Coordinates of C-alpha atoms and ligand atoms in Angstrom, one line a residue:
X852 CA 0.0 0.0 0.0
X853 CA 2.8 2.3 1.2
X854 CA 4.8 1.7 -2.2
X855 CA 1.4 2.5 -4.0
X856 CA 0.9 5.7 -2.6
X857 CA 4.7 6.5 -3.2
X858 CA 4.8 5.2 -6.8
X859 CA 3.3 8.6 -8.7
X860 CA 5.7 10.7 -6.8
X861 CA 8.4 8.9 -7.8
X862 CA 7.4 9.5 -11.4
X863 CA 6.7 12.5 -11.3
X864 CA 10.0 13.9 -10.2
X865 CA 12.0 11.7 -13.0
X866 CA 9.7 13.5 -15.6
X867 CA 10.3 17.2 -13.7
X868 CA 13.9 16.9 -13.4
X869 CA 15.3 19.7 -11.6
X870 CA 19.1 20.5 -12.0
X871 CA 20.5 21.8 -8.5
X872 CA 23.7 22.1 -9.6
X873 CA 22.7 25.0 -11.8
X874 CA 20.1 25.9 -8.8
X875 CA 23.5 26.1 -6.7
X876 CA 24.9 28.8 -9.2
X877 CA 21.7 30.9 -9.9
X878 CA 22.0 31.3 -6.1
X879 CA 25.4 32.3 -6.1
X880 CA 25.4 34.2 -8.0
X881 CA 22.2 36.0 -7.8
X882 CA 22.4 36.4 -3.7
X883 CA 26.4 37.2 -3.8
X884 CA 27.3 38.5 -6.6
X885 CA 23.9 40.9 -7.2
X886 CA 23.5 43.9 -9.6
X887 CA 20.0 44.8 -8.2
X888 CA 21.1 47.8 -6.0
X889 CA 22.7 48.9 -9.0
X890 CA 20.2 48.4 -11.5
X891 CA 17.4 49.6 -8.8
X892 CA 19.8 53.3 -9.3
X893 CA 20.0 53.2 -12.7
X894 CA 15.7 52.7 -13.1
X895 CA 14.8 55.0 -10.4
X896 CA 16.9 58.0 -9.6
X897 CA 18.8 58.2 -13.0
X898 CA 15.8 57.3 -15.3
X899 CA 13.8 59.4 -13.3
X900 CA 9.7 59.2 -13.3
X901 CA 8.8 57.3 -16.7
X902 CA 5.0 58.2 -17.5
X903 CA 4.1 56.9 -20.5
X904 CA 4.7 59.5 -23.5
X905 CA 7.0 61.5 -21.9
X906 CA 10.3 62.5 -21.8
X907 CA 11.3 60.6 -18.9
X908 CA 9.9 57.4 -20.7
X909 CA 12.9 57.6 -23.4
X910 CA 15.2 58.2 -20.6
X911 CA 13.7 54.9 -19.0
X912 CA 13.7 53.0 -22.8
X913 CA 17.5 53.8 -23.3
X914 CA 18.6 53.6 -19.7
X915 CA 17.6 49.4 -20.1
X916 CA 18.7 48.7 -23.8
X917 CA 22.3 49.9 -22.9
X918 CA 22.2 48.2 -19.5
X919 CA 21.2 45.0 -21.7
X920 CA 24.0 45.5 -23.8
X921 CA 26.8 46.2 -20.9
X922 CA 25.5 42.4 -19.6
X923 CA 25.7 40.4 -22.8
X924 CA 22.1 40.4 -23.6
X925 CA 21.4 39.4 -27.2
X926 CA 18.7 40.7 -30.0
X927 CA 18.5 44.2 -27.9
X928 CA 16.3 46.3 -29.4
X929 CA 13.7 49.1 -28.4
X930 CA 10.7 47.9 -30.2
X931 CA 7.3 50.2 -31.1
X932 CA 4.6 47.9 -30.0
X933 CA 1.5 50.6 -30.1
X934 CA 0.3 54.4 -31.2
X935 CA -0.4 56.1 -28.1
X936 CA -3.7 58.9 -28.1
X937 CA -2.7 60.6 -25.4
X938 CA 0.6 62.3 -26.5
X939 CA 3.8 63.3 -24.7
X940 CA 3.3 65.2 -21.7
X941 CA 6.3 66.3 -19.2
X942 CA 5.3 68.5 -15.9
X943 CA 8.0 72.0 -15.9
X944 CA 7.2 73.7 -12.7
X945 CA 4.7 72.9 -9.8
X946 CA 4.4 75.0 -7.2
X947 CA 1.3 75.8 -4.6
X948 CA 0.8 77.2 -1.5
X949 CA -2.1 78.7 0.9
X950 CA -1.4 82.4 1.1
X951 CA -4.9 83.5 3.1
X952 CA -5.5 82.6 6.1
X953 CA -1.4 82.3 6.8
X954 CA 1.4 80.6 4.5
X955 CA 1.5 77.1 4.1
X956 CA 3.5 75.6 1.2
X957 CA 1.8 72.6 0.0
X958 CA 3.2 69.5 -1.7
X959 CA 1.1 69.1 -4.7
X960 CA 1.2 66.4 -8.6
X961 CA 0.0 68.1 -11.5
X962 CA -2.6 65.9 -13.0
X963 CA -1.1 64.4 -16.4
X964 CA -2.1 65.6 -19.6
X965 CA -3.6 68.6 -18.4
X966 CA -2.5 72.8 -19.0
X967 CA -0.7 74.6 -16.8
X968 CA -1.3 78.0 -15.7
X969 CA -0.8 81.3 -16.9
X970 CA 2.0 82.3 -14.5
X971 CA 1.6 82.7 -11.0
X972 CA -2.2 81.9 -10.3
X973 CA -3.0 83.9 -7.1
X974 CA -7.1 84.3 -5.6
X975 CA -9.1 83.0 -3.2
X976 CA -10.1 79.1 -3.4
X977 CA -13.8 78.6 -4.4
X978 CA -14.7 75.3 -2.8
X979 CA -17.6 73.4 -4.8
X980 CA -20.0 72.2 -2.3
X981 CA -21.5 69.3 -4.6
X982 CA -23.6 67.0 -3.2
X983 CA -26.1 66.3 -6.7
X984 CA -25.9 67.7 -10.0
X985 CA -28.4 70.1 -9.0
X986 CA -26.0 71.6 -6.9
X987 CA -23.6 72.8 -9.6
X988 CA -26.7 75.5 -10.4
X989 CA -25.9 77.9 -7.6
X990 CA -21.5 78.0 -9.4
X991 CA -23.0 79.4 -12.5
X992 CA -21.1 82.2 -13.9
X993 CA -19.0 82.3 -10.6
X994 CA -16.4 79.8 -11.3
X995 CA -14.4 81.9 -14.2
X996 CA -10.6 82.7 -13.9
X997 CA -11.3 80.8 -9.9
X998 CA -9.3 78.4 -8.2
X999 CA -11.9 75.6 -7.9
X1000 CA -11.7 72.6 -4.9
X1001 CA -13.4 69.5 -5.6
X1002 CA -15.3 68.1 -2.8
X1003 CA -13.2 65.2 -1.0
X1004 CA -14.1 61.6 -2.3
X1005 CA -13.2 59.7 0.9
X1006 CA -12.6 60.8 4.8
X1007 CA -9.4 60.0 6.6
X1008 CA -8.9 57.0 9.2
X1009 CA -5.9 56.7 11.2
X1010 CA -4.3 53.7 10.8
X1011 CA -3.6 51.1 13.3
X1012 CA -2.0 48.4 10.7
X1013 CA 2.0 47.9 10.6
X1014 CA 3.4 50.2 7.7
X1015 CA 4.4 47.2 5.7
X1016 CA 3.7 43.2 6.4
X1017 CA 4.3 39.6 4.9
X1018 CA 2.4 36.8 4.5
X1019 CA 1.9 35.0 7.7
X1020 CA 1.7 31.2 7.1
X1021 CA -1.8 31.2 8.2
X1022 CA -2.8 34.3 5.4
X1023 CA -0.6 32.0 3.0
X1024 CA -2.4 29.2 3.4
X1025 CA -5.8 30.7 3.0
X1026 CA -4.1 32.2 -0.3
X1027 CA -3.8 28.6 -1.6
X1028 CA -7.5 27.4 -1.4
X1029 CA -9.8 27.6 -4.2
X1030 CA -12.3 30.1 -4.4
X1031 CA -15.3 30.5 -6.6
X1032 CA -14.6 32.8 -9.2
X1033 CA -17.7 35.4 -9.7
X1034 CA -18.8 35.7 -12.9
X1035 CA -19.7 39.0 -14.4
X1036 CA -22.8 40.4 -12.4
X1037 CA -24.6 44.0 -12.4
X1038 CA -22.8 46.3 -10.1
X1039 CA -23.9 46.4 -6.9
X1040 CA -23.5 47.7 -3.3
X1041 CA -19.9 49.3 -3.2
X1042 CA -19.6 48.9 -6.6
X1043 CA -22.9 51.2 -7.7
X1044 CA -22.1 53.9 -5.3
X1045 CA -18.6 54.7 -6.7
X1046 CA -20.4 54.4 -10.4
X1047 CA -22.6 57.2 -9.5
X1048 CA -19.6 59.0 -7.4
X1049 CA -17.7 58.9 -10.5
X1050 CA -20.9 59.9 -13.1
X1051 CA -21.0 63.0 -10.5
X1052 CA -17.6 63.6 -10.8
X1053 CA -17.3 63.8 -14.8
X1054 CA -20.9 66.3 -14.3
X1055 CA -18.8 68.7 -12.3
X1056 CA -15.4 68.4 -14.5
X1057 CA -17.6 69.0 -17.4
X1058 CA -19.5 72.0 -15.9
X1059 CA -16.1 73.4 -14.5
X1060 CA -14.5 72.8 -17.8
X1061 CA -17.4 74.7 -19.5
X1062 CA -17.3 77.4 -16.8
X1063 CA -13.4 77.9 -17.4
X1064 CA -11.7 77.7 -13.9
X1065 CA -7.9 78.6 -13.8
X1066 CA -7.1 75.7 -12.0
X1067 CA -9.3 72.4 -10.2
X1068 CA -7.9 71.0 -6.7
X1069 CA -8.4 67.5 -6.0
X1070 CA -7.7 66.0 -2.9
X1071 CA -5.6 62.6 -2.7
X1072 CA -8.3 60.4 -1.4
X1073 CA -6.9 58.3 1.9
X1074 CA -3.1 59.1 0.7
X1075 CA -1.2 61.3 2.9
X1076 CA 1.3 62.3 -0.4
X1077 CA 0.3 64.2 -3.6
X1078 CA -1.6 60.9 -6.4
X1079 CA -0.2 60.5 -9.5
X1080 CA -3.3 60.5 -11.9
X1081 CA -3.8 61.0 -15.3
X1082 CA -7.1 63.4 -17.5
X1083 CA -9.0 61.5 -20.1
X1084 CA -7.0 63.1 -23.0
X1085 CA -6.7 62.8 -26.8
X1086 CA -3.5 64.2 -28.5
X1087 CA -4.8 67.2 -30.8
X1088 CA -8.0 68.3 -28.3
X1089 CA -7.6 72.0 -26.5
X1090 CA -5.7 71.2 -23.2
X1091 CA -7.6 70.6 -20.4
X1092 CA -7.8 73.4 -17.5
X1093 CA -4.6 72.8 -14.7
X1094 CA -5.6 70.4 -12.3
X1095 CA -3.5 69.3 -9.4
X1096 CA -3.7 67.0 -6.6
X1097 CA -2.9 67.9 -3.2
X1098 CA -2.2 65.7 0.5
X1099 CA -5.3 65.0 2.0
X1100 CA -4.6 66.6 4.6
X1101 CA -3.7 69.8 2.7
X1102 CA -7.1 69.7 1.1
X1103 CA -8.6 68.9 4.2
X1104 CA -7.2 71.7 6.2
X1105 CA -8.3 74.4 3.4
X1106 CA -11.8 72.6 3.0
X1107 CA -12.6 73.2 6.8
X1108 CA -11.9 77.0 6.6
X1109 CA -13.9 77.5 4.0
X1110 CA -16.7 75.6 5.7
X1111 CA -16.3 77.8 9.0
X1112 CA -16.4 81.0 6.6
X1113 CA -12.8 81.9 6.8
X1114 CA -11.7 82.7 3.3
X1115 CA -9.1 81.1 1.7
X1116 CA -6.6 82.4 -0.9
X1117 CA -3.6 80.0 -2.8
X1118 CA -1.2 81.4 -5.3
X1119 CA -0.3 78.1 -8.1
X1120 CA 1.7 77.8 -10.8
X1121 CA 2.0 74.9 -13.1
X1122 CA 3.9 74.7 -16.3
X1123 CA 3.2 71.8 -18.4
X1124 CA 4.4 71.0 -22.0
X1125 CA 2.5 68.6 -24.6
X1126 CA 4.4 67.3 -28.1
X1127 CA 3.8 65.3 -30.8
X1128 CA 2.5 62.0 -30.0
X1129 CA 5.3 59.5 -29.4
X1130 CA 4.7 55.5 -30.1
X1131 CA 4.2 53.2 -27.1
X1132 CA 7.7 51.2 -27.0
X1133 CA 9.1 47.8 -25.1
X1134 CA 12.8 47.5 -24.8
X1135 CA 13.7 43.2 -25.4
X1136 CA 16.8 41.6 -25.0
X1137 CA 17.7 37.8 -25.1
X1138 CA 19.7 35.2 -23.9
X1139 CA 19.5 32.7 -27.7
X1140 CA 18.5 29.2 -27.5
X1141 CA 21.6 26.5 -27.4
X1142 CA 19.3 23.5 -28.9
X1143 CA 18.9 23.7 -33.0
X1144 CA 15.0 23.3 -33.0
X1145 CA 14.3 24.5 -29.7
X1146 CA 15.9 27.7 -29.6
X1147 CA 13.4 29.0 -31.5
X1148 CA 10.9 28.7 -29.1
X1149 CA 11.0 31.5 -26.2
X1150 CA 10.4 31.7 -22.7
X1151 CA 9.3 35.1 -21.8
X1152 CA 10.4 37.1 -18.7
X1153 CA 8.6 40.6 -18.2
X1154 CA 7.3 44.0 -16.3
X1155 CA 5.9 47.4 -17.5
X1156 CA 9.0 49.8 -17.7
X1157 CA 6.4 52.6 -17.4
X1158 CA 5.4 54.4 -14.5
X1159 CA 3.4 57.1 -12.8
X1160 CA 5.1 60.7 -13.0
X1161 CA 5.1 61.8 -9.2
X1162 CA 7.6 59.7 -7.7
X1163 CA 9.9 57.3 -10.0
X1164 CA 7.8 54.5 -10.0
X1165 CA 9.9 52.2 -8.1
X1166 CA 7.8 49.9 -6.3
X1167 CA 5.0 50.2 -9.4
X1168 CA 7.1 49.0 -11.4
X1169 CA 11.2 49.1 -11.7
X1170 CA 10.8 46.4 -9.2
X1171 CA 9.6 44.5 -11.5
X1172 CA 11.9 45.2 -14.5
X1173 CA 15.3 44.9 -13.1
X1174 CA 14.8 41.6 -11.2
X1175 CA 13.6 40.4 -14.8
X1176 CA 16.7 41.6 -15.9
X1177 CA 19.1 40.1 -12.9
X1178 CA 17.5 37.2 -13.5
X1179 CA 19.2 37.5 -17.1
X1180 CA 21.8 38.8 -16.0
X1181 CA 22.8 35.6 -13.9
X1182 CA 21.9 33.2 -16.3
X1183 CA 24.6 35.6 -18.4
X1184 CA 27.2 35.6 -16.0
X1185 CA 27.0 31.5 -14.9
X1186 CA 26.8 30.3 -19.0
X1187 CA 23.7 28.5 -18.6
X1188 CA 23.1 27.6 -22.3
X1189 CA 19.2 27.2 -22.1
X1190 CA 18.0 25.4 -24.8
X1191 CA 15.1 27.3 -25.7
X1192 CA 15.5 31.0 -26.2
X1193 CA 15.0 33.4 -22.8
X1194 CA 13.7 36.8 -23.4
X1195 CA 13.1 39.4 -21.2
X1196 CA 10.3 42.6 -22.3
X1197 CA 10.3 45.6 -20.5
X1198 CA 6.7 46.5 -21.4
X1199 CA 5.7 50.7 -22.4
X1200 CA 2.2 52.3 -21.2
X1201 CA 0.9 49.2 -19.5
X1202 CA -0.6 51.8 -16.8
X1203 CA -3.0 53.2 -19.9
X1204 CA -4.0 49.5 -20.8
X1205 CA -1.5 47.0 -21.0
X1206 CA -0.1 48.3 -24.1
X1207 CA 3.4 47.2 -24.2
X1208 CA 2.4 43.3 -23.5
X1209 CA -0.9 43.9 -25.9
X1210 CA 1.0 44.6 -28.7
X1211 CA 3.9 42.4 -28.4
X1212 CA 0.7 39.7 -28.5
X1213 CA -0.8 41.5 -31.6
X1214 CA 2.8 41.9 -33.7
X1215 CA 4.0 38.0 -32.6
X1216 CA 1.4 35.5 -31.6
X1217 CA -2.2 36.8 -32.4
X1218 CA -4.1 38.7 -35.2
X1219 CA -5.8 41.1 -33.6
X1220 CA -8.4 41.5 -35.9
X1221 CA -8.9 37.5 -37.3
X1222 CA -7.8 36.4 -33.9
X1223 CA -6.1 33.9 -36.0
X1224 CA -2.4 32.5 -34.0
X1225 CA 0.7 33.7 -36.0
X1226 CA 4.0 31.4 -36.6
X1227 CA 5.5 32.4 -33.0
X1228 CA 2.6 31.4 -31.1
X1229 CA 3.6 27.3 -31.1
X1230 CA 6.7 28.3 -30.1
X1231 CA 6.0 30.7 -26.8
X1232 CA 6.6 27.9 -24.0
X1233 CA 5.7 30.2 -21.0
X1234 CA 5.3 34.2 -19.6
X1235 CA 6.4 35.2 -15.9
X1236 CA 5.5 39.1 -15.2
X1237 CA 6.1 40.7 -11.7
X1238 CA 4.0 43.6 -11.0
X1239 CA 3.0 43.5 -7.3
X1240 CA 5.6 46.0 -5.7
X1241 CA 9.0 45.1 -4.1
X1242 CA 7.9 42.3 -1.6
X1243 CA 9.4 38.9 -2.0
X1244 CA 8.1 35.8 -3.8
X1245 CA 6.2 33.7 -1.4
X1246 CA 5.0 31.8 -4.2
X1247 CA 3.2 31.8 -7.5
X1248 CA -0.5 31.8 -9.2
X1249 CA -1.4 29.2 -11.3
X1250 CA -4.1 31.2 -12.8
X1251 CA -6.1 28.8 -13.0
X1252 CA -4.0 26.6 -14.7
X1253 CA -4.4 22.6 -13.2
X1254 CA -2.0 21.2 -15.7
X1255 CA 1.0 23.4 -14.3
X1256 CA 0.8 22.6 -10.5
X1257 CA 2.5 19.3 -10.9
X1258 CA 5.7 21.6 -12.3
X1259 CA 6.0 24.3 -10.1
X1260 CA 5.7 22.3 -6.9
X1261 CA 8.4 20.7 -8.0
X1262 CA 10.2 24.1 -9.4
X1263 CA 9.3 25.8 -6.2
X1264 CA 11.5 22.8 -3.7
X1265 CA 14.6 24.0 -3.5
X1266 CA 13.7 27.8 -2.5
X1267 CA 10.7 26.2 0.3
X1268 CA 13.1 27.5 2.5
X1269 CA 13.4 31.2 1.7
X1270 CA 9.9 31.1 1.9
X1271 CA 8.8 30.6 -1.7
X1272 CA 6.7 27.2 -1.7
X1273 CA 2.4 28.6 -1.8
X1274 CA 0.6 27.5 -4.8
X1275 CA -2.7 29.2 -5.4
X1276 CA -5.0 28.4 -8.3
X1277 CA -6.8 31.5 -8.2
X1278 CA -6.1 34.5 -11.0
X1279 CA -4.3 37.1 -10.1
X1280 CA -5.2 40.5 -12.3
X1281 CA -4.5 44.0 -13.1
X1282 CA -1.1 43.7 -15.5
X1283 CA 0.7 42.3 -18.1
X1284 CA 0.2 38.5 -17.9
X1285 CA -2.9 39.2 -18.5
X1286 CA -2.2 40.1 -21.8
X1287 CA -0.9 36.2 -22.7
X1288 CA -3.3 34.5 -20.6
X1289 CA -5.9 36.6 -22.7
X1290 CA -5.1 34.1 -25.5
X1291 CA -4.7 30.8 -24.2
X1292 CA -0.7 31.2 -23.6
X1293 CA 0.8 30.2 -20.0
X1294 CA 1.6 33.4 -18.3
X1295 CA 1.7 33.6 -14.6
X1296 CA 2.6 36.0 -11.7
X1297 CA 4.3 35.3 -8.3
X1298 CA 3.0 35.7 -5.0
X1299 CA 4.2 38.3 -3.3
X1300 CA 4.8 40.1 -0.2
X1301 CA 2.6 43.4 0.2
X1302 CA 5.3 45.5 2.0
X1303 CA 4.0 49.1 1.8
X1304 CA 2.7 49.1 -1.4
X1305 CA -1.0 49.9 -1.5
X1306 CA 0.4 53.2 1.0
X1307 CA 2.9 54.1 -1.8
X1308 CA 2.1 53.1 -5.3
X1309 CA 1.1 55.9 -7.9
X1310 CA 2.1 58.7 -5.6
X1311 CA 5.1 61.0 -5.1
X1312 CA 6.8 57.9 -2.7
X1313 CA 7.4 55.7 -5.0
X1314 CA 10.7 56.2 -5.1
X1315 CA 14.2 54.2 -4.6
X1316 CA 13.2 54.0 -0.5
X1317 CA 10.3 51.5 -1.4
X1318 CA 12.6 48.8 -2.9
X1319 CA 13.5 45.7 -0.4
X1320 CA 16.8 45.0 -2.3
X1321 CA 17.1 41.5 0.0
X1322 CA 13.8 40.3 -1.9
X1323 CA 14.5 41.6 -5.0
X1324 CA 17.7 39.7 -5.1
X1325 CA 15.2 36.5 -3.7
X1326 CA 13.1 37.4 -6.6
X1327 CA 15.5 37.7 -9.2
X1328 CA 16.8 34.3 -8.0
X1329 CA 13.1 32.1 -8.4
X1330 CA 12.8 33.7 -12.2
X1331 CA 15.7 32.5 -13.8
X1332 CA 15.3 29.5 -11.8
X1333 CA 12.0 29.1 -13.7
X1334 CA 13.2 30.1 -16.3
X1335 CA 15.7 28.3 -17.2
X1336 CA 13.7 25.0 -16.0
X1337 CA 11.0 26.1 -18.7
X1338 CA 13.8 26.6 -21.4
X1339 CA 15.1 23.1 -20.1
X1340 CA 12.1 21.0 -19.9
X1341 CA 11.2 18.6 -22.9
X1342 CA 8.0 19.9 -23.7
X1343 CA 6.4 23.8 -23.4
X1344 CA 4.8 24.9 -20.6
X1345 CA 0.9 23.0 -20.9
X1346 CA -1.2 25.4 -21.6
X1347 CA -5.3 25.7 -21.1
X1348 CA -7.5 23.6 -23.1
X1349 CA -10.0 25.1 -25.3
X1350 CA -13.0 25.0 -23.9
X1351 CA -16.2 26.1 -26.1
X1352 CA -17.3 29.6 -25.7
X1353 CA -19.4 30.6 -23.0
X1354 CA -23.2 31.6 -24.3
X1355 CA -24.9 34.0 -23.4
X1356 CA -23.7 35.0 -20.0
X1357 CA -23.3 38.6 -21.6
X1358 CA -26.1 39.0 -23.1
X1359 CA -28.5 38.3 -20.5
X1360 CA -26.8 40.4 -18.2
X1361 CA -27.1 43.0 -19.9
X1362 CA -30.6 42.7 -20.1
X1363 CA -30.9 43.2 -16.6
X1364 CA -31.3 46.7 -15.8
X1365 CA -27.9 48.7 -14.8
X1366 CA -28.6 49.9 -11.2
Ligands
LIG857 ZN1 2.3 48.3 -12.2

């Protein structure tokens, strides 16, 4: 009975054959001999902020093509991979302050894609007391040439939760059970009252817009540093009216003199610049396949280069872009000799849509428009993204994917203890695997360590202080671990089975009535 039971493990590992001698070397090399500090510089405080379409986004592009030179990287290239609508946008000058009733200097982001001012903006702050679009009414014909306040969206709660935390084992193994995915249902609770929140929200942009304030002040929501947000903006439309976002307590402080009648006054100036619109870009480097048919089949390694424009998008998401280069970067240095090809993609503007990874899908593996698979899509044998911040892996997602689980428990042994053994079927959403999982292709995300990102991500902090380097260096170890067992590995990474489409679920939702 006991050699029953024992027989399909045994199996199992001789057909998952894991080579620890070049296990030994990744970790060597990768926990000894790291460039992450290094590269974590070169993305952050060199680069500089790297919205999508702006200036600092070429500095970003070129910074990682030359890096992937300097390590031996193959194929290096800065590739278009979409048109952008937007257009470039870089913020010149931001500066705001409370003048009336004393001086306070305030830490503020320009909005992207929106004007600036017409030099120093000084008058008192007309706060828009806007419950209902009926109460836009009583603003008419008072708003020109004014520095408008948007109501606040959310009230602040002091916080009794650690800055930053891991996993427990407990949270972990909760993580790993299966949960019932929800299909698509009609919006509801939560959901319907930030629809109608936001359908306010455009009502009073619109009406301000129409009115023509100088410049709109938004508070950060629950943030205690200046958002990083972006206008709805097409390339060639008038620029929208200066809008910045300010702390929440900033906003807070000036919103309760106003509503205890004490007036108010800022002086503001924003200078903003808009080009031509630039292309949406990925920078791609390679380590080339050693085997004569299988080289030409790629494992995948990825993050979006891109980032918000307050801080320099460290956490959200260089993190994620130089451990998928150090984890080239050590295969490099110990001459692994895959025999598939490894590429890593460094993805543009996947903050306006997953654009980078969406049309690296469109130009190599799917018509967009027949949906029909081009020549490289037999050959893609598996996509690992990192996109969740600087914490360490703990982990991975199989995103739904049964047939892999077998693999990566076996993948995930030798690092159990660093921490790194929880398999979770459930998806995991919101970036750039997203974009191969989309079409039936094996693309996956680790599980990973929170840290401090919800506190930091898309605002002014996300800068070079965010970054763990320890488990960025852990990280940087798993991924060419996996990646060079799925450029090892006899067969491709199994995939999902077609399944037929779904009927009808659509449909008949959207007969039901939108409440
Ligand atoms: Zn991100």
């Amino acid at each position: 009975m006991a050699f029953l039971l024992i027989m399909p493990a045994i199996l199992f590992s001789q057909t998952e054959k894991v080579d620890l001698n070049m296990i030994y070397k990744i970790k060597q090399e990768g926990l000894k001999n790291s460039a992450i500090e290094e590269l974590a510089y070169g993305l952050t405080d060199f680069a500089g902020p790297r919205l999508t379409g702006s200036t600092g986004s070429t500095r970003g592009y070129e910074w990682a093509k030359k890096k992937m030179e300097e390590f031996g990287f193959q194929n290096v290239r800065i590739e278009e991979a979409r048109d952008f609508n937007r257009g470039g946008w870089d913020n010149l000058k931001a500066y705001a302050a409370m003048t009336a009733p004393y001086y306070a200097n305030f830490a503020c982001n320009p909005v992207a894609w929106t004007g600036g001012t017409e030099g120093l903006v000084k008058g008192e702050v007309l706060f828009l007391d806007v419950k209902s679009e009926t109460d836009l009414e009583k603003y008419k014909g008072k708003i020109n040439g004014k520095i408008v306040m948007m109501p606040s969206t959310a009230s602040y709660e002091i916080s009794y939760e650690p800055l930053a935390s891991r996993y427990t084992d407990e949270q972990l193994k909760e993580l790993s059970k299966a949960v019932q995915q929800q299909g698509r249902r009609a919006p509801t609770g939560d959901f319907a009252t930030y629809a109608a929140q936001q359908t306010l929200r455009n009502k009073i942009s619109e009406f301000i817009r129409t009115e023509g304030a100088a410049v709109i002040l938004n508070s950060s929501g629950t943030f205690n540093v200046p958002r990083s947000t972006g206008a709805r903006y097409n390339a060639g439309n008038p620029e929208p009216i200066a809008e910045i976002n300010l702390t929440v307590e900033a906003h807070g402080r000036m919103e309760r003199l106003i509503k205890h009648n004490v007036p108010v006054e800022m002086e503001i100036e924003i200078q903003n610049k808009f080009f031509a619109s630039p292309k949406i870009y990925n920078v791609i480097g390679e380590i080339p396949g050693s085997d004569k048919v299988l080289k030409n089949e790629v494992v995948l390694l990825g993050g979006h280069i891109d980032s918000w424009h307050g801080g320099t998008g460290a956490a959200d998401n260089a993190s994620g872009c130089i451990v998928m280069m150090e984890a080239l970067r050590i295969l490099k240095n110990i001459d692994a000799a895959p025999r598939r090809t490894i590429r890593v993609a460094l993805w543009g503007g996947e903050e306006q849509g997953l654009n980078g990874s969406r049309g690296y899908v469109e130009k190599y593996l799917v018509d967009p428009k027949t949906k029909e698979h081009k020549p490289d899509f037999d050959k893609f044998a598996a996509y690992f993204n990192m996109d969740n911040g600087s914490g360490k892996y703990r982990g991975i997602y199989l995103q739904e994917n049964d047939m892999v689980r077998p693999v990566f428990e076996e993948w995930l042994k030798p690092f159990a203890d660093m921490g790194a053994s929880a398999i979770a079927i459930r998806n995991t959403g919101g970036t750039d695997h997203q974009s191969f999982d989309a079409v039936g292709l094996p693309g996956f995300q680790f599980i990973q360590d929170e840290i401090e990102y919800d506190r930091g991500y898309h605002t002014v902090m996300d800068t070079y202080e965010r970054l763990v380097m320890a488990d960025l260096k852990h990280n940087a170890v798993i991924t060419a671990s996996f990646a060079y067992n799925a450029a090892m590995r006899d067969s491709k990474l199994p995939g999902k089975p077609a399944m037929k489409p779904r009927t009808n679920v659509l449909q008949n939702q959207m007969a039901f009535p939108m409440n």
